[in-house]
PDB file of C-alpha atoms in Angstrom:
ATOM      1  CA  GLY A  44      -4.589  -5.507  10.456  1.00 85.00           C
ATOM      2  CA  PHE A  45      -2.647  -7.517   7.939  1.00 88.00           C
ATOM      3  CA  LEU A  46      -4.065  -8.736   4.637  1.00 90.00           C
ATOM      4  CA  PRO A  47      -4.716 -12.461   4.323  1.00 89.00           C
ATOM      5  CA  LEU A  48      -1.808 -14.369   2.826  1.00 86.00           C
ATOM      6  CA  LYS A  49      -3.804 -16.563   0.443  1.00 87.00           C
ATOM      7  CA  LYS A  50      -7.394 -17.402   1.306  1.00 88.00           C
ATOM      8  CA  HIS A  51      -9.779 -14.515   0.522  1.00 92.00           C
ATOM      9  CA  ARG A  52      -6.869 -12.199  -0.405  1.00 93.00           C
ATOM     10  CA  ASN A  53      -8.368 -11.178  -3.765  1.00 93.00           C
ATOM     11  CA  ALA A  54     -11.770 -10.605  -2.164  1.00 95.00           C
ATOM     12  CA  VAL A  55     -10.227  -8.351   0.489  1.00 96.00           C
ATOM     13  CA  LEU A  56      -8.297  -6.376  -2.135  1.00 96.00           C
ATOM     14  CA  ALA A  57     -11.502  -5.949  -4.157  1.00 96.00           C
ATOM     15  CA  ARG A  58     -13.332  -4.768  -1.041  1.00 96.00           C
ATOM     16  CA  ILE A  59     -10.582  -2.207  -0.358  1.00 96.00           C
ATOM     17  CA  ALA A  60     -10.824  -0.995  -3.963  1.00 96.00           C
ATOM     18  CA  ALA A  61     -14.631  -0.657  -3.723  1.00 96.00           C
ATOM     19  CA  SER A  62     -14.655   1.102  -0.343  1.00 96.00           C
ATOM     20  CA  ALA A  63     -15.828   4.698  -0.120  1.00 95.00           C
ATOM     21  CA  GLU A  64     -13.782   5.056   3.058  1.00 95.00           C
ATOM     22  CA  THR A  65     -10.025   5.431   3.293  1.00 95.00           C
ATOM     23  CA  THR A  66      -8.577   2.053   4.264  1.00 96.00           C
ATOM     24  CA  PHE A  67      -5.437   1.432   6.296  1.00 97.00           C
ATOM     25  CA  PHE A  68      -3.611  -1.869   6.634  1.00 96.00           C
ATOM     26  CA  TYR A  69      -0.241  -3.314   7.572  1.00 96.00           C
ATOM     27  CA  GLU A  70       1.808  -5.277   5.094  1.00 95.00           C
ATOM     28  CA  SER A  71       4.977  -7.290   5.324  1.00 93.00           C
ATOM     29  CA  PRO A  72       8.013  -5.592   3.773  1.00 93.00           C
ATOM     30  CA  HIS A  73       8.580  -8.826   1.846  1.00 93.00           C
ATOM     31  CA  ARG A  74       5.107  -8.694   0.242  1.00 94.00           C
ATOM     32  CA  ILE A  75       4.546  -4.947  -0.200  1.00 95.00           C
ATOM     33  CA  VAL A  76       5.566  -4.726  -3.881  1.00 95.00           C
ATOM     34  CA  ARG A  77       3.324  -7.680  -4.775  1.00 95.00           C
ATOM     35  CA  THR A  78       0.421  -6.144  -2.877  1.00 96.00           C
ATOM     36  CA  LEU A  79       0.832  -2.779  -4.602  1.00 97.00           C
ATOM     37  CA  ASN A  80       1.023  -4.505  -7.987  1.00 97.00           C
ATOM     38  CA  ASP A  81      -2.166  -6.443  -7.148  1.00 96.00           C
ATOM     39  CA  LEU A  82      -3.940  -3.230  -6.100  1.00 97.00           C
ATOM     40  CA  ALA A  83      -2.778  -1.073  -9.031  1.00 97.00           C
ATOM     41  CA  PRO A  84      -5.284  -2.300 -11.652  1.00 97.00           C
ATOM     42  CA  LEU A  85      -8.115  -2.177  -9.101  1.00 96.00           C
ATOM     43  CA  LEU A  86      -7.389   1.381  -7.936  1.00 95.00           C
ATOM     44  CA  GLY A  87      -6.381   3.197 -11.114  1.00 91.00           C
ATOM     45  CA  ASP A  88      -5.378   6.755 -10.197  1.00 91.00           C
ATOM     46  CA  ARG A  89      -6.595   6.708  -6.579  1.00 94.00           C
ATOM     47  CA  PRO A  90      -4.027   7.977  -4.082  1.00 96.00           C
ATOM     48  CA  VAL A  91      -2.043   5.591  -1.943  1.00 97.00           C
ATOM     49  CA  VAL A  92       0.272   6.533   0.901  1.00 97.00           C
ATOM     50  CA  LEU A  93       2.843   4.077   2.188  1.00 97.00           C
ATOM     51  CA  GLY A  94       4.600   4.767   5.468  1.00 97.00           C
ATOM     52  CA  ARG A  95       7.669   2.824   6.503  1.00 95.00           C
ATOM     53  CA  GLU A  96       9.115   2.890  10.012  1.00 94.00           C
ATOM     54  CA  LEU A  97       6.666   5.610  11.103  1.00 93.00           C
ATOM     55  CA  THR A  98       7.724   7.673  14.145  1.00 91.00           C
ATOM     56  CA  LYS A  99      11.240   6.261  13.952  1.00 92.00           C
ATOM     57  CA  LEU A 100      14.604   7.650  12.877  1.00 91.00           C
ATOM     58  CA  PHE A 101      14.450   6.258   9.321  1.00 89.00           C
ATOM     59  CA  GLU A 102      10.779   7.100   8.646  1.00 94.00           C
ATOM     60  CA  THR A 103       9.930   7.140   4.939  1.00 94.00           C
ATOM     61  CA  VAL A 104       6.638   8.147   3.315  1.00 96.00           C
ATOM     62  CA  TYR A 105       5.733   7.447  -0.315  1.00 96.00           C
ATOM     63  CA  ARG A 106       2.745   9.162  -1.957  1.00 96.00           C
ATOM     64  CA  GLY A 107       1.208   8.513  -5.365  1.00 96.00           C
ATOM     65  CA  ILE A 108      -0.623   5.732  -7.118  1.00 96.00           C
ATOM     66  CA  ALA A 109      -0.005   2.077  -6.285  1.00 97.00           C
ATOM     67  CA  ALA A 110       1.863   1.325  -9.520  1.00 97.00           C
ATOM     68  CA  SER A 111       4.319   4.225  -9.158  1.00 96.00           C
ATOM     69  CA  ILE A 112       5.057   3.396  -5.510  1.00 97.00           C
ATOM     70  CA  ALA A 113       5.688  -0.256  -6.468  1.00 96.00           C
ATOM     71  CA  VAL A 114       8.182   0.879  -9.132  1.00 96.00           C
ATOM     72  CA  GLU A 115       9.920   3.153  -6.615  1.00 95.00           C
ATOM     73  CA  LEU A 116      10.209   0.327  -4.064  1.00 95.00           C
ATOM     74  CA  GLN A 117      11.571  -2.076  -6.686  1.00 93.00           C
ATOM     75  CA  LYS A 118      14.493   0.323  -7.193  1.00 92.00           C
ATOM     76  CA  LYS A 119      15.487  -0.195  -3.547  1.00 84.00           C
ATOM     77  CA  ALA A 120      17.661  -3.141  -2.563  1.00 81.00           C
ATOM     78  CA  ALA A 121      15.079  -4.371  -0.058  1.00 85.00           C
ATOM     79  CA  VAL A 122      12.223  -2.855   1.900  1.00 88.00           C
ATOM     80  CA  LYS A 123      12.740  -3.272   5.625  1.00 90.00           C
ATOM     81  CA  GLY A 124      10.755  -2.405   8.716  1.00 90.00           C
ATOM     82  CA  GLU A 125       7.108  -1.872   9.488  1.00 91.00           C
ATOM     83  CA  VAL A 126       4.924  -0.859   6.550  1.00 96.00           C
ATOM     84  CA  VAL A 127       1.515   0.836   6.744  1.00 97.00           C
ATOM     85  CA  VAL A 128      -0.586   1.476   3.629  1.00 98.00           C
ATOM     86  CA  ALA A 129      -3.451   3.979   3.277  1.00 97.00           C
ATOM     87  CA  VAL A 130      -5.748   3.686   0.248  1.00 97.00           C
ATOM     88  CA  ALA A 131      -8.066   6.608  -0.504  1.00 96.00           C
ATOM     89  CA  GLY A 132     -11.763   5.863  -0.787  1.00 95.00           C
ATOM     90  CA  THR A 133     -13.643   5.781  -4.081  1.00 93.00           C
ATOM     91  CA  GLY A 134     -14.167   9.129  -5.748  1.00 84.00           C
ATOM     92  CA  ILE A 135     -10.808  10.475  -4.608  1.00 82.00           C
ATOM     93  CA  THR A 136      -8.172  10.716  -7.305  1.00 75.00           C
ATOM     94  CA  ILE A 137      -4.784  12.378  -7.603  1.00 71.00           C
ATOM     95  CA  LYS A 138      -6.456  14.938  -9.904  1.00 70.00           C
ATOM     96  CA  SER A 139      -9.186  15.730  -7.359  1.00 65.00           C
ATOM     97  CA  ILE A 140      -6.707  16.585  -4.599  1.00 64.00           C
ATOM     98  CA  ALA A 141      -4.206  18.488  -6.752  1.00 55.00           C
TER      99      ALA A 141
END
């Protein structure tokens, strides 16, 4: 589902960061950069995959760490469409899958 807008948002982000399981959630295109920036210090170098407009003509997939994906999205004029985020579970890092 979607992350909470305000109440319990930080607790949910902390729970995602502490989870041993890969976590998937939807996020608004208007809030995605903020969410990635909030997750970045909690996740460190854990992999994140962001899919935009999946199964559609303009499908886009970003892979990396939360901070680098946030920087990439900030270069765009505006993020549009449906956004799905996958956060790797604890113990999985970019180095461990390379």
